[in-house]
Amino acid sequence: MKNYIYCLFSLLFISCASQSEENQVINDFIKQQYTLDPYIRVVLDKANSRMQPLEYYEKAYQDRNIHLGDMKRITPNGYPPYNWPIDTAQSKILKEKYKNDTITYYWKKKDFYRPKFKIISMQELNSTSNAINKKFYNSTGLSFSKPVITTDYKYALIYYSVFIVGGHTGGKDETILMENINGKWKTIKTYSDPNVIN
C-alpha cells in the first residue's frame, strides 16, 4: 500500500513539474513576442496541435543539405552554418511522446502571467458584426501550440501564427526553437516556409 501511494505522489509531482515548465516556456515566449509587437491584444482560444512544431522542425532538418535556390519546404532564419540541437532520434522520441496528445487544449487567462490578452474563438474572430472584433480591430493576435519540450528540458519548440484582427491577409506561420538558459527560455532559431509570401 505504501508503494502504491508513493508511486501516485511521484506521478503527481512529475506531472505538476512538467506543467510548470510548460507554463514557463509559454510565458517566456509571450514576453518575447510582446516585446517585438506591443500591439498583441488577442489570443485564439484553441491551442494548435503539438505535432505542428515537430513537423516544421523535422522538415527543416530533412532539408538542411538542400542548397539555397532549390525548393526547401521549411528553412531556418539567419545564415548557415545551422545548429541542430534536436536530432532525428530525439525527434522520434518526442513524436512518440506526443502522438496521443489529441485532446484540444483551450487557453485560459491563468495560463498567462502578463500581459493580459482577450481570449477569443475563431468564430468570434471571423464575425465582422461581433463587438469583440470591432473593439480589437487592427490589433495583432496570436495563435500558438503548447510547447514540445525535450526530455532533458533543455530545448522547446512552439508553433505560432500572427494575424491582424479584422484583416484579410494571413499572418506568418513559424516554429521557434527555444533554449533554457539559466532558467529562462530564449528563442535561438525560427523556422518558416520560404515559399509563402505574407
Coordinates of C-alpha atoms in Angstrom, one line a residue:
M1 CA 0.0 0.0 0.0
K2 CA 2.8 2.4 0.8
N3 CA 4.5 1.7 -2.5
Y4 CA 1.2 2.4 -4.3
I5 CA 0.8 5.8 -2.5
Y6 CA 4.5 6.6 -3.1
C7 CA 4.0 5.9 -6.9
L8 CA 0.9 8.0 -7.0
F9 CA 2.5 11.0 -5.4
S10 CA 5.6 10.6 -7.6
L11 CA 3.4 10.7 -10.7
L12 CA 1.5 13.7 -9.4
F13 CA 4.8 15.6 -8.7
I14 CA 6.2 14.9 -12.1
S15 CA 3.0 16.0 -13.8
C16 CA 3.0 19.3 -11.8
A17 CA 6.7 19.9 -12.6
S18 CA 6.1 19.3 -16.3
Q19 CA 3.1 21.6 -16.3
S20 CA 5.1 24.3 -14.5
E21 CA 7.9 24.1 -17.1
E22 CA 5.3 24.3 -20.0
N23 CA 3.9 27.5 -18.4
Q24 CA 7.4 29.0 -18.1
V25 CA 8.1 28.3 -21.8
I26 CA 4.7 29.8 -22.8
N27 CA 5.2 32.9 -20.7
D28 CA 8.8 33.5 -21.8
F29 CA 7.6 33.1 -25.4
I30 CA 4.8 35.6 -24.9
K31 CA 7.1 38.1 -23.3
Q32 CA 9.4 37.9 -26.3
Q33 CA 6.6 38.3 -28.8
Y34 CA 5.1 41.2 -26.8
T35 CA 8.5 42.9 -26.9
L36 CA 8.6 42.5 -30.7
D37 CA 4.9 43.7 -31.1
P38 CA 3.3 45.6 -28.2
Y39 CA 0.0 45.6 -30.1
I40 CA -0.7 42.0 -29.4
R41 CA -4.1 42.0 -27.7
V42 CA -5.8 38.8 -28.8
V43 CA -5.1 35.1 -28.4
L44 CA -7.1 32.4 -30.2
D45 CA -8.7 30.1 -27.5
K46 CA -7.8 26.9 -29.2
A47 CA -4.1 25.8 -29.0
N48 CA -2.6 24.5 -32.1
S49 CA -1.5 20.8 -32.3
R50 CA 1.8 20.0 -30.6
M51 CA 2.7 18.0 -33.8
Q52 CA 2.9 21.2 -35.9
P53 CA 6.2 22.4 -34.4
L54 CA 7.7 18.9 -34.6
E55 CA 6.7 18.6 -38.3
Y56 CA 8.1 22.1 -39.1
Y57 CA 11.4 21.3 -37.3
E58 CA 11.6 17.8 -38.9
K59 CA 11.1 19.2 -42.4
A60 CA 13.8 21.9 -41.9
Y61 CA 16.2 19.2 -40.5
Q62 CA 15.5 16.9 -43.5
D63 CA 16.1 19.8 -45.9
R64 CA 19.2 21.0 -44.2
N65 CA 21.5 19.9 -47.0
I66 CA 19.4 21.4 -49.8
H67 CA 21.2 24.5 -51.3
L68 CA 19.7 27.9 -51.4
G69 CA 17.7 28.5 -54.5
D70 CA 16.4 24.9 -54.5
M71 CA 13.0 24.1 -53.3
K72 CA 13.1 23.9 -49.5
R73 CA 9.9 23.2 -47.5
I74 CA 11.0 24.8 -44.2
T75 CA 14.1 26.8 -43.6
P76 CA 15.8 28.3 -40.5
N77 CA 16.2 32.0 -40.3
G78 CA 19.7 33.5 -40.5
Y79 CA 22.8 32.3 -42.3
P80 CA 24.5 28.9 -42.2
P81 CA 26.0 27.0 -40.6
Y82 CA 22.9 26.0 -38.6
N83 CA 22.9 24.2 -35.3
W84 CA 20.5 21.3 -34.9
P85 CA 20.2 20.5 -31.2
I86 CA 17.3 18.1 -31.7
D87 CA 18.4 15.3 -34.0
T88 CA 16.4 12.5 -35.7
A89 CA 16.5 10.2 -32.6
Q90 CA 15.2 12.9 -30.2
S91 CA 12.6 13.9 -32.8
K92 CA 11.3 10.4 -32.9
I93 CA 11.1 10.2 -29.1
L94 CA 9.2 13.5 -29.0
K95 CA 6.8 12.4 -31.7
E96 CA 6.1 9.1 -29.8
K97 CA 5.6 11.1 -26.6
Y98 CA 3.1 13.5 -28.1
K99 CA 1.3 11.3 -30.7
N100 CA -1.6 10.5 -28.4
D101 CA -1.9 14.2 -27.3
T102 CA -5.1 14.6 -29.4
I103 CA -7.3 16.4 -26.9
T104 CA -7.7 20.0 -27.9
Y105 CA -6.4 22.4 -25.3
Y106 CA -8.2 25.8 -24.8
W107 CA -6.2 28.6 -23.3
K108 CA -7.3 30.2 -20.1
K109 CA -6.4 33.6 -18.6
K110 CA -4.4 31.9 -15.8
D111 CA -2.1 30.3 -18.5
F112 CA -0.5 33.8 -19.0
Y113 CA 1.3 35.8 -16.3
R114 CA 1.3 39.1 -18.2
P115 CA 0.2 40.9 -20.3
K116 CA -3.5 40.1 -20.2
F117 CA -4.9 39.2 -23.5
K118 CA -8.5 38.8 -24.7
I119 CA -9.0 35.1 -25.5
I120 CA -11.4 34.7 -28.4
S121 CA -12.7 31.9 -30.6
M122 CA -12.2 31.6 -34.3
Q123 CA -15.9 32.2 -34.8
E124 CA -15.6 35.5 -32.9
L125 CA -12.6 36.4 -34.9
N126 CA -14.3 35.8 -38.2
S127 CA -17.6 37.6 -37.3
T128 CA -17.5 41.1 -38.7
S129 CA -20.5 42.2 -36.7
N130 CA -19.1 41.0 -33.4
A131 CA -18.4 43.6 -30.7
I132 CA -15.1 41.9 -29.8
N133 CA -14.0 42.1 -33.4
K134 CA -14.9 45.8 -33.5
K135 CA -13.1 46.6 -30.2
F136 CA -9.9 44.9 -31.2
Y137 CA -10.0 45.8 -34.9
N138 CA -6.5 46.1 -36.4
S139 CA -4.9 44.7 -33.2
T140 CA -2.4 41.9 -33.5
G141 CA -3.4 38.4 -32.5
L142 CA -1.6 35.1 -31.8
S143 CA -2.4 31.5 -32.3
F144 CA 0.1 29.0 -30.9
S145 CA 0.7 25.5 -29.7
K146 CA 1.5 24.2 -26.3
P147 CA 5.3 23.7 -26.2
V148 CA 7.1 20.5 -27.1
I149 CA 9.9 20.1 -24.5
T150 CA 12.9 17.8 -25.0
T151 CA 13.4 15.0 -22.4
D152 CA 16.4 16.8 -20.9
Y153 CA 14.3 20.1 -20.5
K154 CA 17.0 22.0 -22.5
Y155 CA 15.0 22.8 -25.6
A156 CA 11.4 23.6 -26.6
L157 CA 9.5 24.0 -29.8
I158 CA 6.4 26.2 -30.3
Y159 CA 4.4 26.7 -33.5
Y160 CA 2.8 30.1 -33.8
S161 CA 0.9 32.3 -36.2
V162 CA 0.5 36.1 -36.0
F163 CA -2.6 37.7 -37.5
I164 CA -4.4 41.1 -37.6
V165 CA -7.9 41.2 -36.2
G166 CA -10.3 42.2 -38.9
G167 CA -7.6 41.9 -41.5
H168 CA -8.0 40.0 -44.8
T169 CA -4.4 38.8 -45.1
G170 CA -2.9 35.9 -43.3
G171 CA -0.1 36.2 -40.9
K172 CA 3.2 34.5 -40.6
D173 CA 3.4 30.9 -39.5
E174 CA 6.6 29.9 -37.8
T175 CA 8.1 27.4 -35.4
I176 CA 10.6 28.7 -32.8
L177 CA 13.3 26.7 -31.1
M178 CA 13.9 27.9 -27.5
E179 CA 16.7 27.1 -25.2
N180 CA 16.6 27.0 -21.4
I181 CA 19.4 29.4 -20.4
N182 CA 19.7 29.9 -16.6
G183 CA 16.1 29.2 -16.0
K184 CA 14.8 31.5 -18.8
W185 CA 13.6 30.2 -22.2
K186 CA 15.2 32.2 -25.0
T187 CA 14.5 32.0 -28.7
I188 CA 17.5 30.7 -30.6
K189 CA 16.1 29.9 -34.0
T190 CA 13.0 30.5 -36.1
Y191 CA 11.8 28.1 -38.9
S192 CA 9.3 29.2 -41.6
D193 CA 8.2 28.2 -45.1
P194 CA 10.3 30.3 -47.6
N195 CA 7.7 29.6 -50.3
V196 CA 4.9 31.6 -48.5
I197 CA 4.9 35.4 -49.0
N198 CA 2.9 37.4 -46.4

